[in-house]
Amino acid sequence: MSDKKSTYSGLAWRYGMTNGFSTLLTTVASTYWALFLTGAVGMEPAVMATILSISSTVDLVSIPVCGVVMQKVRLGGGKWGVFRPWLLAGGAVAALCRWLSFTNLGLTGTAAAAWFGGMYILCYLAFNLCYSAFTGILPLMAKDPTDRVSFASARTTCNSVGKFVFSLTSVALVGFFGQGNDAKGYSMLAGLISILVFVGFTQLFFAAKPYDVLKKDDGAETKTAKKDQYSASFWEMLKFSITKPFVLYLLGSTCKGTIFFIITSLAPYYYSYVVGDKSMLTVYMSASTFLMIGGSFIAPYVSKLCKGSRNTFATGVAIYGACLGVAYFCGANATMFTIFLSVGYVGYSIAHAAEAALYSCVVDYTEWKHDKDLKPFMMTLFSLTPKIGTTVGSMVFGFGLVAVGFNADNVTASAANGIRMLLSGLPAILAIMSVIFMALCPLSDQKVKEMSAELKARREARQ
């Protein structure tokens, strides 16, 4: 009988399934919430925009706060581990508040703004906790660097599949549930998604039971929050988390996140105002989604060839950047531009799949260097880079359109070329920067293996 280990385990797919469901919670909000408020509820656009701005700010600021909470607070006294209780509690509250944020109680004015804004904020505060736990439990369930890539790839694949299924079914489900009542349709769709989200986090709560075990320094299980292996002061969290690999990862990942936001935001402008054919936008979105699923799935195999998550991340971004560079020079031909823009997502999804595994190694480096286990705090910070990328990308997107002289009523040749540069040329440059940052990161495959062996020896010595 062969003892060869499968690239994807059932546990990896259970981990990924949680993300396949949880992504629906954020996707339904980003796709329909503003439309629900202004259309079904009748809220003024200015009020809706204010709620979104305040909520997004609270969401961003809450991430490091959630990290401190995760590191210091032990729900249930620690008998269910560190991360598992937050999966269950955070998932339940986030699911409930997402449904309530799409539930119209007939309120008006300030009361309506307070209700919808409050539910939206509470949803993301709870979601940041359960999603941080979801990310933080990865290095516990997959201790081997190769397994981490497989888990992260399953996570990214399920995420892409979830979004694709949502894009195919959400409009029809709103109509089916609402039967002409949009408010009811959106509410019932959000309710269905909330149930799926709760199921996703609950099944992971049980699947992770053997891995999330809280111990004292002497190895005995503890029922208190005192002197467990994650014990750390606030100052230690700040001081020890800032390492060379962390800073280089932050820069490289932010570049990748900025690229994704710029392209997502500018693609509709390219097809609407440069090409003048909005139907090609649908072709591009469908093709890129399919290719993202494929890229995510092959990431573990690419990792074996590239030897490690750092090299896999850099390879993926390099493929992404190369395709964007070629797309820029083929920009006069919309078909060729679309092909290379879409193919680039294979590279993006390879890098995206390797990213969580890479960041787990960054967290291991902190423990190896300072002998302080900061997984709860640092794994929460994993959510920072996409939000920073979104912030930077939104600035490039907004000010970039101004800089190229874009005017929807009169798109000049100069403005069209400027949009093409913003959409492909500038992202290609950012991709080069990301690869350089990864090349400077010291977390080679050999270094990661040496750290893993030494950390394992330290933990065994304490038992």
Coordinates of N, CA and C in Angstrom, one line a residue, residues 80-290:
W80 N -11.9 25.2 25.5 CA -12.2 24.9 24.1 C -11.1 25.4 23.2
G81 N -10.0 25.8 23.8 CA -8.9 26.3 23.1 C -8.9 27.8 23.0
V82 N -8.1 28.4 22.1 CA -8.0 29.9 22.0 C -8.9 30.3 20.8
F83 N -8.9 29.6 19.7 CA -9.5 30.1 18.5 C -10.9 29.6 18.3
R84 N -11.2 28.3 18.7 CA -12.5 27.7 18.4 C -13.7 28.4 19.0
P85 N -13.6 28.9 20.2 CA -14.8 29.7 20.8 C -15.1 30.9 19.9
W86 N -14.1 31.6 19.4 CA -14.4 32.7 18.6 C -15.0 32.4 17.2
L87 N -14.6 31.2 16.7 CA -15.3 30.7 15.5 C -16.8 30.6 15.7
L88 N -17.2 30.0 16.8 CA -18.6 29.8 17.1 C -19.3 31.0 17.5
A89 N -18.8 31.8 18.4 CA -19.4 33.0 18.9 C -19.4 34.1 17.9
G90 N -18.3 34.3 17.3 CA -18.2 35.4 16.3 C -19.0 35.0 15.0
G91 N -18.9 33.8 14.6 CA -19.7 33.4 13.4 C -21.2 33.5 13.6
A92 N -21.7 33.2 14.9 CA -23.1 33.3 15.1 C -23.6 34.7 15.1
V93 N -22.8 35.6 15.8 CA -23.2 37.0 15.9 C -23.1 37.7 14.5
A94 N -22.0 37.4 13.8 CA -21.9 38.0 12.4 C -23.0 37.6 11.5
A95 N -23.4 36.3 11.6 CA -24.4 35.8 10.7 C -25.8 36.4 11.1
L96 N -26.1 36.5 12.4 CA -27.3 37.2 12.8 C -27.4 38.6 12.4
C97 N -26.3 39.4 12.6 CA -26.3 40.8 12.3 C -26.3 41.1 10.8
R98 N -25.7 40.1 10.0 CA -25.8 40.3 8.5 C -27.2 40.2 8.1
W99 N -28.0 39.3 8.6 CA -29.4 39.2 8.2 C -30.2 40.4 8.7
L100 N -29.9 40.9 9.9 CA -30.6 42.0 10.5 C -30.2 43.3 9.7
S101 N -29.0 43.4 9.2 CA -28.6 44.6 8.4 C -29.4 44.6 7.1
F102 N -30.0 43.5 6.7 CA -30.9 43.5 5.5 C -32.4 43.4 5.8
T103 N -32.7 43.7 7.1 CA -34.1 43.6 7.5 C -34.6 45.0 7.8
N104 N -35.7 45.3 7.1 CA -36.3 46.6 7.2 C -37.4 46.6 8.2
L105 N -37.2 47.3 9.3 CA -38.2 47.4 10.4 C -39.2 48.5 10.2
G106 N -39.1 49.3 9.1 CA -40.0 50.4 8.9 C -39.5 51.7 9.6
L107 N -38.3 51.7 10.1 CA -37.8 52.9 10.7 C -37.4 54.0 9.7
T108 N -37.4 55.2 10.1 CA -37.1 56.3 9.2 C -36.1 57.2 9.8
G109 N -35.5 58.1 9.0 CA -34.6 59.1 9.5 C -33.4 58.6 10.3
T110 N -33.1 59.3 11.4 CA -32.0 58.9 12.3 C -32.1 57.5 12.8
A111 N -33.3 57.1 13.2 CA -33.5 55.7 13.7 C -33.1 54.7 12.7
A112 N -33.5 54.9 11.4 CA -33.1 53.9 10.4 C -31.6 53.9 10.2
A113 N -31.0 55.1 10.2 CA -29.5 55.1 10.0 C -28.8 54.4 11.1
A114 N -29.3 54.6 12.4 CA -28.7 54.0 13.5 C -28.9 52.5 13.5
W115 N -30.1 52.0 13.0 CA -30.3 50.6 13.0 C -29.4 49.9 11.9
F116 N -29.5 50.4 10.7 CA -28.7 49.7 9.7 C -27.2 49.9 9.9
G117 N -26.8 51.1 10.3 CA -25.4 51.3 10.6 C -24.9 50.4 11.7
G118 N -25.7 50.4 12.8 CA -25.3 49.6 13.9 C -25.2 48.1 13.6
M119 N -26.1 47.5 12.8 CA -26.1 46.1 12.5 C -24.9 45.9 11.6
Y120 N -24.6 46.8 10.7 CA -23.5 46.6 9.7 C -22.2 46.6 10.5
I121 N -22.0 47.5 11.4 CA -20.8 47.6 12.2 C -20.6 46.4 13.1
L122 N -21.7 46.0 13.8 CA -21.7 44.8 14.7 C -21.3 43.5 13.9
C123 N -21.9 43.5 12.7 CA -21.6 42.3 11.8 C -20.1 42.2 11.6
Y124 N -19.5 43.3 11.2 CA -18.0 43.3 10.9 C -17.1 43.1 12.1
L125 N -17.6 43.7 13.2 CA -16.8 43.5 14.4 C -16.7 42.0 14.8
A126 N -17.9 41.3 14.7 CA -18.0 39.9 15.0 C -17.3 39.1 13.9
F127 N -17.4 39.5 12.7 CA -16.8 38.8 11.6 C -15.3 38.9 11.7
N128 N -14.7 40.0 12.1 CA -13.3 40.2 12.3 C -12.8 39.2 13.3
L129 N -13.6 39.0 14.3 CA -13.2 38.0 15.4 C -13.2 36.6 14.9
C130 N -14.3 36.2 14.2 CA -14.3 34.8 13.8 C -13.4 34.5 12.6
Y131 N -13.2 35.5 11.7 CA -12.3 35.4 10.6 C -10.8 35.4 11.1
S132 N -10.5 36.1 12.1 CA -9.2 36.1 12.7 C -8.9 34.7 13.3
A133 N -9.9 34.2 14.0 CA -9.8 32.8 14.5 C -9.6 31.8 13.4
F134 N -10.4 32.0 12.3 CA -10.2 31.1 11.1 C -8.8 31.2 10.6
T135 N -8.3 32.3 10.4 CA -6.9 32.5 9.9 C -5.9 32.0 11.0
G136 N -6.1 32.3 12.2 CA -5.2 31.9 13.3 C -5.0 30.4 13.5
I137 N -6.1 29.7 13.2 CA -6.1 28.2 13.5 C -5.3 27.5 12.4
L138 N -5.0 28.1 11.2 CA -4.4 27.5 10.1 C -3.0 26.9 10.5
P139 N -2.1 27.6 11.2 CA -0.8 27.0 11.5 C -0.9 25.9 12.6
L140 N -2.1 25.8 13.3 CA -2.2 24.7 14.2 C -2.7 23.5 13.5
M141 N -3.6 23.6 12.6 CA -4.2 22.5 11.8 C -3.2 22.0 10.8
A142 N -2.4 22.8 10.3 CA -1.4 22.5 9.3 C 0.0 23.0 9.7
K143 N 0.7 22.2 10.5 CA 2.0 22.6 11.0 C 3.1 22.5 10.0
D144 N 3.0 21.6 9.0 CA 4.0 21.4 8.0 C 3.8 22.5 6.9
P145 N 4.9 23.2 6.5 CA 4.8 24.3 5.5 C 4.1 23.8 4.2
T146 N 4.3 22.6 3.8 CA 3.6 22.1 2.5 C 2.1 22.0 2.8
D147 N 1.7 21.4 3.9 CA 0.3 21.3 4.2 C -0.4 22.7 4.3
R148 N 0.4 23.7 4.8 CA -0.2 25.0 4.9 C -0.6 25.6 3.5
V149 N 0.2 25.3 2.6 CA -0.1 25.8 1.2 C -1.4 25.1 0.7
S150 N -1.5 23.7 1.0 CA -2.7 23.0 0.6 C -3.9 23.5 1.3
F151 N -3.9 23.8 2.6 CA -5.0 24.4 3.3 C -5.3 25.8 2.7
A152 N -4.3 26.6 2.5 CA -4.6 27.9 2.0 C -5.1 27.9 0.6
S153 N -4.7 26.9 -0.2 CA -5.2 26.8 -1.6 C -6.7 26.3 -1.6
A154 N -7.0 25.4 -0.7 CA -8.4 25.0 -0.5 C -9.2 26.1 -0.1
R155 N -8.7 26.9 0.8 CA -9.4 28.1 1.2 C -9.7 29.1 0.1
T156 N -8.7 29.4 -0.7 CA -8.8 30.3 -1.8 C -9.7 29.7 -2.9
T157 N -9.6 28.4 -3.2 CA -10.5 27.8 -4.2 C -11.9 27.9 -3.8
C158 N -12.2 27.5 -2.6 CA -13.6 27.6 -2.1 C -14.1 29.0 -2.1
N159 N -13.3 30.0 -1.8 CA -13.6 31.4 -1.8 C -14.1 31.8 -3.2
S160 N -13.3 31.4 -4.2 CA -13.6 31.7 -5.6 C -14.9 31.1 -6.1
V161 N -15.0 29.8 -5.7 CA -16.2 29.0 -6.1 C -17.5 29.7 -5.4
G162 N -17.3 30.1 -4.1 CA -18.5 30.7 -3.5 C -18.9 32.0 -4.2
K163 N -17.9 32.8 -4.6 CA -18.3 34.1 -5.2 C -18.9 33.8 -6.6
F164 N -18.4 32.8 -7.3 CA -18.9 32.4 -8.6 C -20.3 32.0 -8.5
V165 N -20.6 31.1 -7.6 CA -22.0 30.6 -7.4 C -22.9 31.8 -7.0
F166 N -22.4 32.7 -6.2 CA -23.2 33.9 -5.8 C -23.5 34.7 -7.0
S167 N -22.5 34.9 -7.9 CA -22.8 35.7 -9.1 C -23.8 35.1 -10.0
L168 N -23.9 33.8 -10.0 CA -24.8 33.1 -10.9 C -26.2 33.0 -10.3
T169 N -26.4 33.0 -9.0 CA -27.7 32.7 -8.4 C -28.3 33.9 -7.7
S170 N -27.6 34.9 -7.2 CA -28.1 35.9 -6.3 C -29.3 36.7 -6.9
V171 N -29.2 37.1 -8.1 CA -30.3 37.9 -8.7 C -31.5 37.1 -8.8
A172 N -31.4 35.8 -9.2 CA -32.6 34.9 -9.3 C -33.2 34.7 -7.9
L173 N -32.3 34.5 -6.9 CA -32.8 34.2 -5.6 C -33.5 35.4 -5.0
V174 N -33.0 36.6 -5.2 CA -33.7 37.8 -4.7 C -35.1 37.9 -5.3
G175 N -35.2 37.6 -6.6 CA -36.5 37.6 -7.3 C -37.5 36.5 -6.8
F176 N -36.9 35.3 -6.6 CA -37.7 34.2 -6.1 C -38.2 34.4 -4.7
F177 N -37.4 34.9 -3.8 CA -37.8 35.1 -2.4 C -38.7 36.3 -2.3
G178 N -38.4 37.3 -3.1 CA -39.2 38.6 -2.9 C -40.5 38.6 -3.6
Q179 N -40.6 37.9 -4.8 CA -41.9 37.9 -5.5 C -42.4 39.3 -5.8
G180 N -41.5 40.2 -6.2 CA -41.9 41.6 -6.4 C -41.6 42.5 -5.3
N181 N -41.3 42.0 -4.1 CA -40.9 42.8 -2.9 C -39.4 42.7 -2.7
D182 N -38.7 43.7 -3.2 CA -37.2 43.6 -3.2 C -36.7 43.6 -1.7
A183 N -37.3 44.3 -0.8 CA -36.8 44.3 0.6 C -36.9 42.9 1.2
K184 N -38.0 42.2 0.9 CA -38.1 40.9 1.4 C -37.1 39.9 0.7
G185 N -36.9 40.1 -0.6 CA -36.0 39.3 -1.3 C -34.6 39.4 -0.8
Y186 N -34.1 40.6 -0.6 CA -32.8 40.8 -0.1 C -32.6 40.2 1.3
S187 N -33.7 40.4 2.1 CA -33.6 40.0 3.5 C -33.6 38.4 3.6
M188 N -34.3 37.8 2.7 CA -34.3 36.3 2.7 C -33.0 35.7 2.2
L189 N -32.5 36.4 1.2 CA -31.2 36.0 0.6 C -30.1 36.1 1.7
A190 N -30.1 37.3 2.4 CA -29.2 37.5 3.5 C -29.4 36.4 4.6
G191 N -30.7 36.1 4.9 CA -30.9 35.0 5.9 C -30.4 33.7 5.5
L192 N -30.6 33.3 4.2 CA -30.0 32.0 3.7 C -28.5 32.0 3.9
I193 N -27.9 33.1 3.5 CA -26.4 33.2 3.6 C -26.0 33.1 5.0
S194 N -26.7 33.8 5.9 CA -26.4 33.7 7.3 C -26.4 32.3 7.9
I195 N -27.3 31.5 7.5 CA -27.4 30.1 7.9 C -26.1 29.4 7.4
L196 N -25.8 29.6 6.1 CA -24.6 28.9 5.6 C -23.3 29.3 6.3
V197 N -23.2 30.6 6.6 CA -22.0 31.1 7.3 C -21.9 30.4 8.7
F198 N -23.0 30.4 9.4 CA -23.0 29.7 10.7 C -22.7 28.2 10.6
V199 N -23.2 27.6 9.6 CA -22.8 26.2 9.4 C -21.3 26.0 9.1
G200 N -20.8 26.9 8.3 CA -19.4 26.8 8.0 C -18.5 27.0 9.2
F201 N -18.7 28.0 10.0 CA -17.9 28.2 11.2 C -18.1 27.1 12.2
T202 N -19.4 26.6 12.3 CA -19.7 25.5 13.3 C -19.0 24.2 13.0
Q203 N -19.0 23.8 11.7 CA -18.3 22.6 11.4 C -16.8 22.7 11.6
L204 N -16.2 23.8 11.4 CA -14.8 24.0 11.6 C -14.5 24.0 13.1
F205 N -15.4 24.5 13.9 CA -15.3 24.4 15.4 C -15.1 23.0 15.9
F206 N -15.8 22.1 15.3 CA -15.7 20.6 15.6 C -14.5 20.0 15.0
A207 N -14.2 20.4 13.7 CA -13.0 19.8 13.0 C -11.7 20.1 13.7
A208 N -11.6 21.3 14.3 CA -10.4 21.8 14.8 C -10.1 21.4 16.3
K209 N -11.1 20.7 16.8 CA -10.9 20.3 18.3 C -9.6 19.7 18.6
P210 N -9.1 18.7 17.9 CA -7.8 18.1 18.3 C -6.6 19.0 18.2
Y211 N -6.7 20.1 17.5 CA -5.6 21.0 17.2 C -5.5 22.2 18.1
D212 N -6.6 22.8 18.5 CA -6.6 24.0 19.3 C -6.7 23.6 20.7
V213 N -5.6 23.3 21.3 CA -5.5 22.9 22.7 C -4.6 23.9 23.5
L214 N -5.2 24.5 24.5 CA -4.5 25.5 25.3 C -3.7 24.8 26.4
K215 N -2.4 25.2 26.5 CA -1.5 24.5 27.5 C -0.8 25.5 28.3
K216 N -0.4 25.1 29.5 CA 0.5 25.9 30.3 C 1.9 25.6 29.8
D217 N 2.9 26.3 30.4 CA 4.3 26.2 30.1 C 4.7 24.7 30.3
D218 N 4.2 24.1 31.3 CA 4.6 22.7 31.6 C 3.9 21.7 30.8
G219 N 3.0 22.1 29.9 CA 2.3 21.2 29.0 C 1.0 20.8 29.4
A220 N 0.6 21.1 30.7 CA -0.7 20.7 31.2 C -1.8 21.6 30.7
E221 N -3.0 21.0 30.4 CA -4.1 21.8 29.9 C -4.5 22.7 31.1
T222 N -5.0 23.9 30.7 CA -5.3 24.9 31.7 C -6.7 25.4 31.5
K223 N -7.4 25.8 32.6 CA -8.7 26.3 32.5 C -8.8 27.8 32.8
T224 N -7.6 28.4 32.8 CA -7.6 29.8 33.1 C -6.7 30.5 32.0
A225 N -6.8 31.8 32.0 CA -6.0 32.6 31.0 C -4.6 32.9 31.4
K226 N -4.2 32.4 32.6 CA -2.9 32.7 33.2 C -1.8 31.8 32.7
K227 N -0.7 32.5 32.2 CA 0.5 31.8 31.9 C 0.4 30.6 30.9
D228 N -0.5 30.8 29.9 CA -0.6 29.8 28.9 C 0.5 30.2 27.8
Q229 N 0.6 29.3 26.8 CA 1.7 29.5 25.8 C 1.5 30.8 25.0
Y230 N 0.3 31.5 25.1 CA 0.1 32.7 24.3 C 0.2 33.9 25.2
S231 N 0.6 33.8 26.5 CA 0.6 34.9 27.4 C 1.6 35.9 26.9
A232 N 1.1 37.2 26.8 CA 2.0 38.3 26.3 C 1.4 39.6 26.7
S233 N 2.3 40.6 27.0 CA 1.8 41.9 27.3 C 1.5 42.7 26.0
F234 N 0.8 43.8 26.1 CA 0.5 44.6 24.9 C 1.8 45.1 24.3
W235 N 2.8 45.5 25.1 CA 4.1 46.0 24.6 C 4.8 44.9 23.9
E236 N 4.8 43.6 24.4 CA 5.4 42.5 23.7 C 4.8 42.3 22.4
M237 N 3.5 42.4 22.3 CA 2.8 42.2 21.0 C 3.3 43.2 19.9
L238 N 3.4 44.4 20.3 CA 3.9 45.5 19.4 C 5.4 45.3 19.1
K239 N 6.2 45.1 20.1 CA 7.6 45.0 19.9 C 8.1 43.8 19.1
F240 N 7.6 42.7 19.4 CA 8.1 41.4 18.8 C 7.5 41.2 17.5
S241 N 6.3 41.7 17.2 CA 5.7 41.4 15.9 C 6.4 42.1 14.7
I242 N 7.1 43.2 15.0 CA 7.7 44.0 13.9 C 9.1 43.4 13.6
T243 N 9.1 42.5 12.6 CA 10.4 41.9 12.2 C 10.6 42.2 10.7
K244 N 11.8 41.8 10.2 CA 12.1 42.0 8.8 C 11.2 41.3 7.9
P245 N 10.9 40.0 8.2 CA 9.9 39.3 7.3 C 8.6 39.9 7.4
F246 N 8.1 40.3 8.5 CA 6.8 40.9 8.7 C 6.7 42.2 7.8
V247 N 7.7 43.1 7.9 CA 7.7 44.3 7.1 C 7.7 44.1 5.6
L248 N 8.6 43.1 5.2 CA 8.7 42.8 3.8 C 7.4 42.1 3.3
Y249 N 6.8 41.3 4.1 CA 5.5 40.7 3.7 C 4.5 41.7 3.6
L250 N 4.4 42.6 4.5 CA 3.4 43.7 4.5 C 3.5 44.5 3.2
L251 N 4.7 44.9 2.8 CA 4.9 45.7 1.6 C 4.6 44.9 0.4
G252 N 5.0 43.6 0.3 CA 4.7 42.8 -0.9 C 3.3 42.5 -1.0
S253 N 2.6 42.2 0.1 CA 1.2 41.8 0.0 C 0.3 43.0 -0.2
T254 N 0.7 44.2 0.3 CA 0.0 45.4 0.0 C 0.0 45.8 -1.4
C255 N 1.2 45.6 -2.1 CA 1.3 45.8 -3.5 C 0.3 44.9 -4.3
K256 N 0.3 43.7 -3.9 CA -0.6 42.7 -4.6 C -2.1 43.1 -4.4
G257 N -2.5 43.5 -3.1 CA -3.8 43.9 -2.8 C -4.2 45.2 -3.6
T258 N -3.2 46.1 -3.7 CA -3.5 47.4 -4.4 C -3.7 47.1 -5.9
I259 N -3.0 46.2 -6.5 CA -3.1 45.8 -7.9 C -4.6 45.3 -8.1
F260 N -5.0 44.4 -7.2 CA -6.3 43.8 -7.4 C -7.4 44.8 -7.3
F261 N -7.3 45.8 -6.4 CA -8.4 46.8 -6.3 C -8.4 47.7 -7.5
I262 N -7.2 48.1 -8.0 CA -7.1 49.0 -9.1 C -7.8 48.3 -10.3
I263 N -7.4 47.1 -10.6 CA -7.9 46.4 -11.8 C -9.5 46.2 -11.6
T264 N -9.9 45.8 -10.5 CA -11.3 45.5 -10.3 C -12.1 46.8 -10.5
S265 N -11.6 48.0 -10.0 CA -12.3 49.2 -10.1 C -12.3 49.8 -11.5
L266 N -11.1 49.6 -12.2 CA -10.9 50.3 -13.5 C -11.4 49.5 -14.7
A267 N -11.6 48.2 -14.5 CA -12.0 47.3 -15.7 C -13.3 47.8 -16.3
P268 N -14.4 48.2 -15.5 CA -15.6 48.7 -16.1 C -15.4 50.0 -16.9
Y269 N -14.5 50.8 -16.5 CA -14.2 52.1 -17.2 C -13.5 51.7 -18.5
Y270 N -12.6 50.8 -18.5 CA -11.9 50.4 -19.8 C -12.9 49.9 -20.8
Y271 N -13.8 49.0 -20.4 CA -14.7 48.4 -21.3 C -15.8 49.3 -21.7
S272 N -16.2 50.2 -20.8 CA -17.3 51.2 -21.1 C -16.8 52.3 -22.0
Y273 N -15.6 52.9 -21.6 CA -15.2 54.2 -22.2 C -14.1 54.0 -23.2
V274 N -13.2 53.0 -23.1 CA -12.1 52.8 -24.0 C -12.5 51.9 -25.1
V275 N -13.1 50.7 -24.8 CA -13.5 49.8 -25.8 C -14.9 50.1 -26.3
G276 N -15.8 50.6 -25.4 CA -17.1 50.9 -25.8 C -18.0 49.7 -26.0
D277 N -17.7 48.6 -25.3 CA -18.5 47.4 -25.4 C -18.5 46.7 -24.0
K278 N -19.6 47.0 -23.3 CA -19.8 46.5 -21.9 C -20.0 45.0 -21.9
S279 N -20.4 44.4 -23.0 CA -20.5 42.9 -23.0 C -19.2 42.2 -22.8
M280 N -18.1 42.9 -23.2 CA -16.8 42.3 -23.0 C -16.4 42.3 -21.5
L281 N -17.0 43.1 -20.7 CA -16.7 43.1 -19.3 C -17.2 41.8 -18.7
T282 N -18.4 41.4 -19.2 CA -18.9 40.1 -18.7 C -18.0 38.9 -19.1
V283 N -17.5 39.0 -20.3 CA -16.6 37.9 -20.7 C -15.3 37.9 -19.9
Y284 N -14.8 39.1 -19.6 CA -13.6 39.2 -18.8 C -13.8 38.7 -17.4
M285 N -14.9 39.1 -16.8 CA -15.2 38.7 -15.4 C -15.4 37.2 -15.3
S286 N -16.1 36.6 -16.2 CA -16.4 35.2 -16.2 C -15.1 34.4 -16.4
A287 N -14.3 34.8 -17.4 CA -13.0 34.1 -17.7 C -12.1 34.2 -16.5
S288 N -11.9 35.4 -16.0 CA -11.0 35.6 -14.9 C -11.4 34.8 -13.6
T289 N -12.7 34.7 -13.4 CA -13.2 33.9 -12.2 C -12.8 32.4 -12.4
F290 N -13.1 31.9 -13.6 CA -12.7 30.5 -13.9 C -11.2 30.2 -13.7

